mmCIF file of C-alpha atoms in Angstrom:
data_model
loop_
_atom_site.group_PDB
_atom_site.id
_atom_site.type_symbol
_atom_site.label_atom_id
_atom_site.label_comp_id
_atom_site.label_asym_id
_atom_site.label_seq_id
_atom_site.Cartn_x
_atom_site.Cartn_y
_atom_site.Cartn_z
ATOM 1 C CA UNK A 1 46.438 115.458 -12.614
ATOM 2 C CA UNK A 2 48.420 112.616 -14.352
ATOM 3 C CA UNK A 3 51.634 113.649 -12.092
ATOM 4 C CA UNK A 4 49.486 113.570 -9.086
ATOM 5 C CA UNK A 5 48.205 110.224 -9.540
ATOM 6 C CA UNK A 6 52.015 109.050 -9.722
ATOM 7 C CA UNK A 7 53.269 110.521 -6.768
ATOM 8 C CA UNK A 8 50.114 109.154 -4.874
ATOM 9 C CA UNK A 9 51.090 105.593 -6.766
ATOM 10 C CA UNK A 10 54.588 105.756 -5.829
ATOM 11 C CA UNK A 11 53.790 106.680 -2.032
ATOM 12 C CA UNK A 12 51.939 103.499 -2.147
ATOM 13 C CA UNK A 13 54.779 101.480 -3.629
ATOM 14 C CA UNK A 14 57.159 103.245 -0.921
ATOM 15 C CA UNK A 15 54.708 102.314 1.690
ATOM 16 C CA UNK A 16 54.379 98.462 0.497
ATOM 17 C CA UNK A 17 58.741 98.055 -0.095
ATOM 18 C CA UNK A 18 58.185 98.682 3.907
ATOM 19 C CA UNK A 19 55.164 96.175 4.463
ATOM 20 C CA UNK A 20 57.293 93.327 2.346
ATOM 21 C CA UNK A 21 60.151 93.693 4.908
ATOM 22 C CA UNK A 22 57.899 93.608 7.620
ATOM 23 C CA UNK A 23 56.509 90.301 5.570
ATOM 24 C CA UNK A 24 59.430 88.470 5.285
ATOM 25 C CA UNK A 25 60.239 88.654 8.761
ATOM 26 C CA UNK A 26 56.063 86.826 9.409
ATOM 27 C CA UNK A 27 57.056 84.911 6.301
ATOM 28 C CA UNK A 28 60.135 83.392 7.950
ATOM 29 C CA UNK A 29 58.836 83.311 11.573
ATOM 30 C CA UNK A 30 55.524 81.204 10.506
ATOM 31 C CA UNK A 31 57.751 79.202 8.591
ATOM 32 C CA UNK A 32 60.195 78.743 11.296
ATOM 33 C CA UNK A 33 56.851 77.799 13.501
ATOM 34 C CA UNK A 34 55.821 75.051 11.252
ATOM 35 C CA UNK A 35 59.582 73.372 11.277
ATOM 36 C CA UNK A 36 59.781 73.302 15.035
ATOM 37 C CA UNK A 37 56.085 72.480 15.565
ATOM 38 C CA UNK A 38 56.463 69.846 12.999
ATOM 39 C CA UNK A 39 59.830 68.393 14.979
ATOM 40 C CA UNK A 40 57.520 67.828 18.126
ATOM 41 C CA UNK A 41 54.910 65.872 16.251
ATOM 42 C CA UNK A 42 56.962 64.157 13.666
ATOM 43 C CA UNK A 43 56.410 60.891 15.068
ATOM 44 C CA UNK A 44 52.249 61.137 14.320
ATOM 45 C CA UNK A 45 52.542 62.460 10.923
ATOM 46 C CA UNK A 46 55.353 60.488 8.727
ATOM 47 C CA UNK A 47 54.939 62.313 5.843
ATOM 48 C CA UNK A 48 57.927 64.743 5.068
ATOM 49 C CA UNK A 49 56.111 66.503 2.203
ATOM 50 C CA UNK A 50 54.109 68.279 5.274
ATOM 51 C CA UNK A 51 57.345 70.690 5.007
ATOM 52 C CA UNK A 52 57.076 71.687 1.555
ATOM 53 C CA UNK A 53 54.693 74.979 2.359
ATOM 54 C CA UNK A 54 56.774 75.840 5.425
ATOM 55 C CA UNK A 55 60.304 75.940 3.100
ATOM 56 C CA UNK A 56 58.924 77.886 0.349
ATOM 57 C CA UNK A 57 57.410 80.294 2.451
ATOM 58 C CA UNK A 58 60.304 81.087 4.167
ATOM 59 C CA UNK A 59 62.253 81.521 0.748
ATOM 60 C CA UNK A 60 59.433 83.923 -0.579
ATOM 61 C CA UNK A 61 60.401 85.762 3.110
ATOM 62 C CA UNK A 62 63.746 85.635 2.003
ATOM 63 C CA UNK A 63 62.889 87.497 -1.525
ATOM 64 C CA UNK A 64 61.118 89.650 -0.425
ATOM 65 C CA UNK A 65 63.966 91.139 1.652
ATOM 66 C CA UNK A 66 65.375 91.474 -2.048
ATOM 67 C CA UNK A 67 62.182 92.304 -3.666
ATOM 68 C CA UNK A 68 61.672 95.468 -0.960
ATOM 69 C CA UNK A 69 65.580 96.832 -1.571
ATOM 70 C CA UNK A 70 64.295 96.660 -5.195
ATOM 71 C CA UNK A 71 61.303 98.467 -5.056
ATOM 72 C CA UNK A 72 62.558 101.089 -2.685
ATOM 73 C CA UNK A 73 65.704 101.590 -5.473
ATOM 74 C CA UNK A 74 63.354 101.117 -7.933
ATOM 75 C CA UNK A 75 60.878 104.048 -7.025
ATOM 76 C CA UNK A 76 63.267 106.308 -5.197
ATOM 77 C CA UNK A 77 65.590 106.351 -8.868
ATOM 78 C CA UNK A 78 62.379 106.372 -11.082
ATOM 79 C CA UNK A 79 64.064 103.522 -12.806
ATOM 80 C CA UNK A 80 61.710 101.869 -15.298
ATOM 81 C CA UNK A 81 63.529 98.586 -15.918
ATOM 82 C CA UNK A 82 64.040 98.556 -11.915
ATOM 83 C CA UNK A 83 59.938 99.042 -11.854
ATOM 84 C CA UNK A 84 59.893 96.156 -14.471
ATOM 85 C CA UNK A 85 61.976 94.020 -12.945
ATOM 86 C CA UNK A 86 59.930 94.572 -9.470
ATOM 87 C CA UNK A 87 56.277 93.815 -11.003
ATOM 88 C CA UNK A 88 57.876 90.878 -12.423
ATOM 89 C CA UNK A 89 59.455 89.168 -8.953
ATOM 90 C CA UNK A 90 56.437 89.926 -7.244
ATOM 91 C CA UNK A 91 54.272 88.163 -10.008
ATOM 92 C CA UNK A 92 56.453 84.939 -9.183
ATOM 93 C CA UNK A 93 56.346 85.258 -5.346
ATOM 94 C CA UNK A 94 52.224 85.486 -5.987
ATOM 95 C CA UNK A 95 52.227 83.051 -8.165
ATOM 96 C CA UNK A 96 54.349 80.871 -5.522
ATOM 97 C CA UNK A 97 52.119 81.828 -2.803
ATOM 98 C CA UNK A 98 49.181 80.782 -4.356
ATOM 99 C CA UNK A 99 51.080 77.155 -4.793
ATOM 100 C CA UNK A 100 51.374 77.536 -1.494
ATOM 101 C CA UNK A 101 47.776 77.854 -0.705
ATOM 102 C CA UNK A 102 46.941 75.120 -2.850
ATOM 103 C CA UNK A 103 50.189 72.580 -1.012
ATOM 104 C CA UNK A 104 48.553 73.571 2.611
ATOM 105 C CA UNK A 105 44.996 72.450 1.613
ATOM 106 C CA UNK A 106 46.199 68.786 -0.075
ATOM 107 C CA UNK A 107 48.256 68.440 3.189
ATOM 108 C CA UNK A 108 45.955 69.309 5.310
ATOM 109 C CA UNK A 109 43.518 66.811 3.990
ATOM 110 C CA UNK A 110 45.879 64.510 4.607
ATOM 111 C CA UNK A 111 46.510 64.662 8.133
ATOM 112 C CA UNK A 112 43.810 62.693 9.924
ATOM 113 C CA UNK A 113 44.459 59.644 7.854
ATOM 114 C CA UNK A 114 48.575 60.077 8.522
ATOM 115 C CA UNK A 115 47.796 60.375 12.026
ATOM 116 C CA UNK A 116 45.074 57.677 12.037
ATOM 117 C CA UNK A 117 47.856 55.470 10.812
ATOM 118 C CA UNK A 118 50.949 56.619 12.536
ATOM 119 C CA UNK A 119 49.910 56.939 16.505
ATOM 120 C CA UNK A 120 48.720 53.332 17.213
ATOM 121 C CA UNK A 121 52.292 52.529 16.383
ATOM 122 C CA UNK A 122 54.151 55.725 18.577
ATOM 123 C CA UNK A 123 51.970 54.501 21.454
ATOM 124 C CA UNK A 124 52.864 50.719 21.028
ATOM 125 C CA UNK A 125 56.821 51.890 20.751
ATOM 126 C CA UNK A 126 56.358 54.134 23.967
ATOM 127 C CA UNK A 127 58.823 52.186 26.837
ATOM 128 C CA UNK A 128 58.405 55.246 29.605
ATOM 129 C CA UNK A 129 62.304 56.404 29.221
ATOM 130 C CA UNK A 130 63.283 60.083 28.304
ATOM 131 C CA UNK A 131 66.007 58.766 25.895
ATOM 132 C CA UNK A 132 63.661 57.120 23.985
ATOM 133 C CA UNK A 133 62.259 59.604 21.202
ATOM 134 C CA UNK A 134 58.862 58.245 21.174
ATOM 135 C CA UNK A 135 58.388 58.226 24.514
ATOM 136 C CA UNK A 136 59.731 61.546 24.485
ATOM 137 C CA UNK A 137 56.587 62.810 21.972
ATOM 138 C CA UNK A 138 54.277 60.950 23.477
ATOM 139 C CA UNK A 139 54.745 62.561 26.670
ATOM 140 C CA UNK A 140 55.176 65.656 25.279
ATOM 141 C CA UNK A 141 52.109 65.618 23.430
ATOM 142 C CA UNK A 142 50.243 64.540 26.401
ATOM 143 C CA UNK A 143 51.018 67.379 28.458
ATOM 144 C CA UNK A 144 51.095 70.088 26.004
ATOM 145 C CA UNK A 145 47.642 69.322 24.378
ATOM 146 C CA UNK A 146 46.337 67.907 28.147
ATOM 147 C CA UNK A 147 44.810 64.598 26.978
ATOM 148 C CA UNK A 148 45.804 60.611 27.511
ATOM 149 C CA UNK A 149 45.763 57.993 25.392
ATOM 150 C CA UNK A 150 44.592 57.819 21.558
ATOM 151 C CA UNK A 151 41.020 57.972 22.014
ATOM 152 C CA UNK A 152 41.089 58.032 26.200
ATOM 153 C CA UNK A 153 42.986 56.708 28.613
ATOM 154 C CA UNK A 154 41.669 52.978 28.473
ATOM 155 C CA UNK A 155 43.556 52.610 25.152
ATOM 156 C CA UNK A 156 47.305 52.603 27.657
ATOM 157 C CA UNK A 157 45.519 49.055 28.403
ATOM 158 C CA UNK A 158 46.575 47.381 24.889
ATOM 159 C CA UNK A 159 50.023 49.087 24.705
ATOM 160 C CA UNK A 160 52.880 47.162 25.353
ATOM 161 C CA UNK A 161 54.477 48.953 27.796
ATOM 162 C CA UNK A 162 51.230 48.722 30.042
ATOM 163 C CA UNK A 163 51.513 44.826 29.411
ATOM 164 C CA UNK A 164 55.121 44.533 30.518
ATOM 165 C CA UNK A 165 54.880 47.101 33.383
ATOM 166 C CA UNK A 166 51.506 45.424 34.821
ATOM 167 C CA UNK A 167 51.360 48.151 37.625
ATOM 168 C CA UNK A 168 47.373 48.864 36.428
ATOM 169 C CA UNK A 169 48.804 52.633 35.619
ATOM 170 C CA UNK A 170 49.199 55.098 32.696
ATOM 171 C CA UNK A 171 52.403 57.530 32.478
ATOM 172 C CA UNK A 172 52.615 60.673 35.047
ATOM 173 C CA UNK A 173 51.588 62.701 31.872
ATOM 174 C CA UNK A 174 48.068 61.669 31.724
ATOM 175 C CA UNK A 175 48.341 63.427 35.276
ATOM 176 C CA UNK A 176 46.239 66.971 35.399
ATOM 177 C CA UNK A 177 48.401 69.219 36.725
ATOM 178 C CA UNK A 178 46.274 69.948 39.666
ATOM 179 C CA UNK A 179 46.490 66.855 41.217
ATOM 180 C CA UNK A 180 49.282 66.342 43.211
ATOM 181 C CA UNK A 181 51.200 62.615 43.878
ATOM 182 C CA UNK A 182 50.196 61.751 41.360
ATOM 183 C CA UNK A 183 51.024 58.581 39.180
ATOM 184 C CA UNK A 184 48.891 57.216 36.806
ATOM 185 C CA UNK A 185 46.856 54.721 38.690
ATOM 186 C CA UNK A 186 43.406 53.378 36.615
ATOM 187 C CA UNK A 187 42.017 52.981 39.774
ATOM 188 C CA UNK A 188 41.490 56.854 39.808
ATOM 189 C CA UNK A 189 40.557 58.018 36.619
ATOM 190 C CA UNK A 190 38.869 60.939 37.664
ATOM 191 C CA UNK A 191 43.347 62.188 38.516
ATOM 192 C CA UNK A 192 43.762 61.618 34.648
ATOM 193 C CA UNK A 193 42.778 63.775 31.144
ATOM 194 C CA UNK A 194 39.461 62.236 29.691
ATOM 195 C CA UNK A 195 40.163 63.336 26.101
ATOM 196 C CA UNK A 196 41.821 61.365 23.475
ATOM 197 C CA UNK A 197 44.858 62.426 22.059
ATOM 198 C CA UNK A 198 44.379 61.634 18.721
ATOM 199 C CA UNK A 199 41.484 63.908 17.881
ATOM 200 C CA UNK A 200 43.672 66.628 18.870
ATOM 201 C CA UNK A 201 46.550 66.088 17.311
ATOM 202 C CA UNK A 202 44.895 66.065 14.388
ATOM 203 C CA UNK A 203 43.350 69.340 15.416
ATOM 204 C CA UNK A 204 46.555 70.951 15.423
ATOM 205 C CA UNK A 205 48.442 70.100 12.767
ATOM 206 C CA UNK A 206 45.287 71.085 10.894
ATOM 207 C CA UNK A 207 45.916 74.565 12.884
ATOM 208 C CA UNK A 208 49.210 74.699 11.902
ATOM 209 C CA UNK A 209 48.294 74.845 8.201
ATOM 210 C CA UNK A 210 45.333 77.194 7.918
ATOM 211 C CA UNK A 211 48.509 79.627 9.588
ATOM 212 C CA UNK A 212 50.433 79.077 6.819
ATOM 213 C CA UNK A 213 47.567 79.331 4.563
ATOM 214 C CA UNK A 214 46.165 82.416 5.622
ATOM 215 C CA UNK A 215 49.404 84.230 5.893
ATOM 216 C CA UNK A 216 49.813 82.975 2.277
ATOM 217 C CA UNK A 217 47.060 84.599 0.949
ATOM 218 C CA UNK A 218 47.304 87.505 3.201
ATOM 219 C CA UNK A 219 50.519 88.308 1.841
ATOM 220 C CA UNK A 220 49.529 87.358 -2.027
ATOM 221 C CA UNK A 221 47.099 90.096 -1.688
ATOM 222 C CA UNK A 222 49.558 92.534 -0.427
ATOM 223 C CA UNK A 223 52.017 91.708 -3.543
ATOM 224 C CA UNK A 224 48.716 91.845 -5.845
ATOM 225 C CA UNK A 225 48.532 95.649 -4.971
ATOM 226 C CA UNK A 226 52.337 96.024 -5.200
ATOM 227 C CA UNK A 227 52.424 94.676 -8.930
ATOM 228 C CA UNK A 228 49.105 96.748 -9.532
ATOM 229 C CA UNK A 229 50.833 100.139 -8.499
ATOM 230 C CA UNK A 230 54.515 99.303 -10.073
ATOM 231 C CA UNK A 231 51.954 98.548 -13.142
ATOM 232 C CA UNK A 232 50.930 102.299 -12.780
ATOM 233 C CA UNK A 233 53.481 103.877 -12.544
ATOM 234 C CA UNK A 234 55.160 102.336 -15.450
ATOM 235 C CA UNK A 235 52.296 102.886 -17.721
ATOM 236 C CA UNK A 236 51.641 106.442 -16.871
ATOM 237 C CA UNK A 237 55.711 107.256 -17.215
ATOM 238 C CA UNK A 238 55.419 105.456 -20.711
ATOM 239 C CA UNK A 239 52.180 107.671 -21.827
ATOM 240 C CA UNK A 240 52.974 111.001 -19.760
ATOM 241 C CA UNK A 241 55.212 113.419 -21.994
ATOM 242 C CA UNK A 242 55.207 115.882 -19.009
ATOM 243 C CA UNK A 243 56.553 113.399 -16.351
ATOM 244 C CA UNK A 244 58.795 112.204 -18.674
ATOM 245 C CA UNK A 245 60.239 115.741 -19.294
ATOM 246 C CA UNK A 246 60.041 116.157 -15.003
ATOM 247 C CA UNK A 247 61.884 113.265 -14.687
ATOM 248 C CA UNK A 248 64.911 114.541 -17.007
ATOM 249 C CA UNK A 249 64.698 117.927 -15.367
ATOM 250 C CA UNK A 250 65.471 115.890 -11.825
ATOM 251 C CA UNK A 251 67.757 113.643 -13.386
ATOM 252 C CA UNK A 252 70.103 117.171 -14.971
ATOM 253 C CA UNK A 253 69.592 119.172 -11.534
#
């Protein structure tokens, strides 16, 4: 009985070494996700820390590429301080994961004020030219999230660029896509996006972070079973007399 539930708790361990490499490569993409979604709204959200979930969960991808070549050896060679070593990793990456959890949910509190602050500035440096990097987001953000403006398109009135160009018109990406000829004109506001831009930026950075939180927690869970059947395992070789005689037999065959 005791030599059943071992082989069913090392299947499981087997099973989850493959899971974690199939982890590490979400791990790293999400991560990889945040870091280029985070390079096209940098200019709204000034705060670098924002990165800090995004780089630790693609080094807890990166162990557990380790952590599954470890388990596999680990089980496959019935190698208790292997086991050991295993439950212990995977404690820290949970334990990291859960600081992970806790990082995404400060800095995602965080955002609406950082963008509150940040985007009346980005729209008041805007100057209409692609070499220009915040006219580069700006229009960028515009089309990709299909609104104009912070709060609507009325707010291009008290830019500076609006000012100096004194043409009565927003920039071609306030333009739906459906209308054709387009080019900005106020004096046909029904051609332009109605929504603000600022609500939804907001709305997805705060996106961006629930992704990395639930894959955090997602994957802590998976690691909590991991450490719970290494724990077995280990305990039941320890306590078993006949596994630990089956085990010698193996290893003199």
């Amino acid at each position: 009985m005791g030599q059943c539930g071992i082989t069913s708790s090392k299947t499981v361990l087997v099973f989850l070494n493959l899971i974690f490499w199939a982890a590490a490569g979400i791990l790293c993409y999400i991560g990889a996700y945040v870091f280029i979604t985070y390079d096209d709204y940098d200019h709204f959200f000034e705060d670098v820390y924002t990165l800090i979930p995004a780089i630790i969960i693609i080094a807890v991808g990166t162990l557990l590429f380790i952590i599954g070549l470890i388990g596999c050896c680990a089980t496959i060679r019935e190698s208790s301080c292997g086991l050991a070593t295993f439950a212990a990793i995977l404690l820290l990456v949970f334990v990291t994961e859960c600081v992970v959890v806790v990082l995404g949910y400060i800095y995602r509190a965080k955002v609406e004020n950082q963008v509150n602050h940040s985007i009346q500035k980005v729209y008041n440096e805007y100057n209409g030219t692609n070499t220009d990097a915040p006219s580069r987001a700006i229009d960028y953000v515009q089309r990709q999230l299909h609104c104009c403006g912070i709060h609507n398109y009325s707010d291009w009135r008290n830019t500076h660029w609006f000012k100096e160009s004194k043409n009565n018109s927003v920039p071609v990406s306030c333009c739906l896509p459906s209308i054709t000829n387009c080019t900005g004109t106020l004096t046909r506001p029904a051609d332009l996006y109605q929504e603000g831009c600022e609500a939804l930026v907001v709305k997805k950075l705060k996106e961006i972070m629930m992704y990395v939180i639930w894959t955090s927690l997602t994957f802590a869970s998976i690691q909590m079973l991991g450490m719970l059947c290494a724990c077995v395992v280990l305990c039941r070789r320890s306590h078993d007399p006949a596994y630990e005689l089956l085990v010698t037999t193996n290893s003199y065959a």
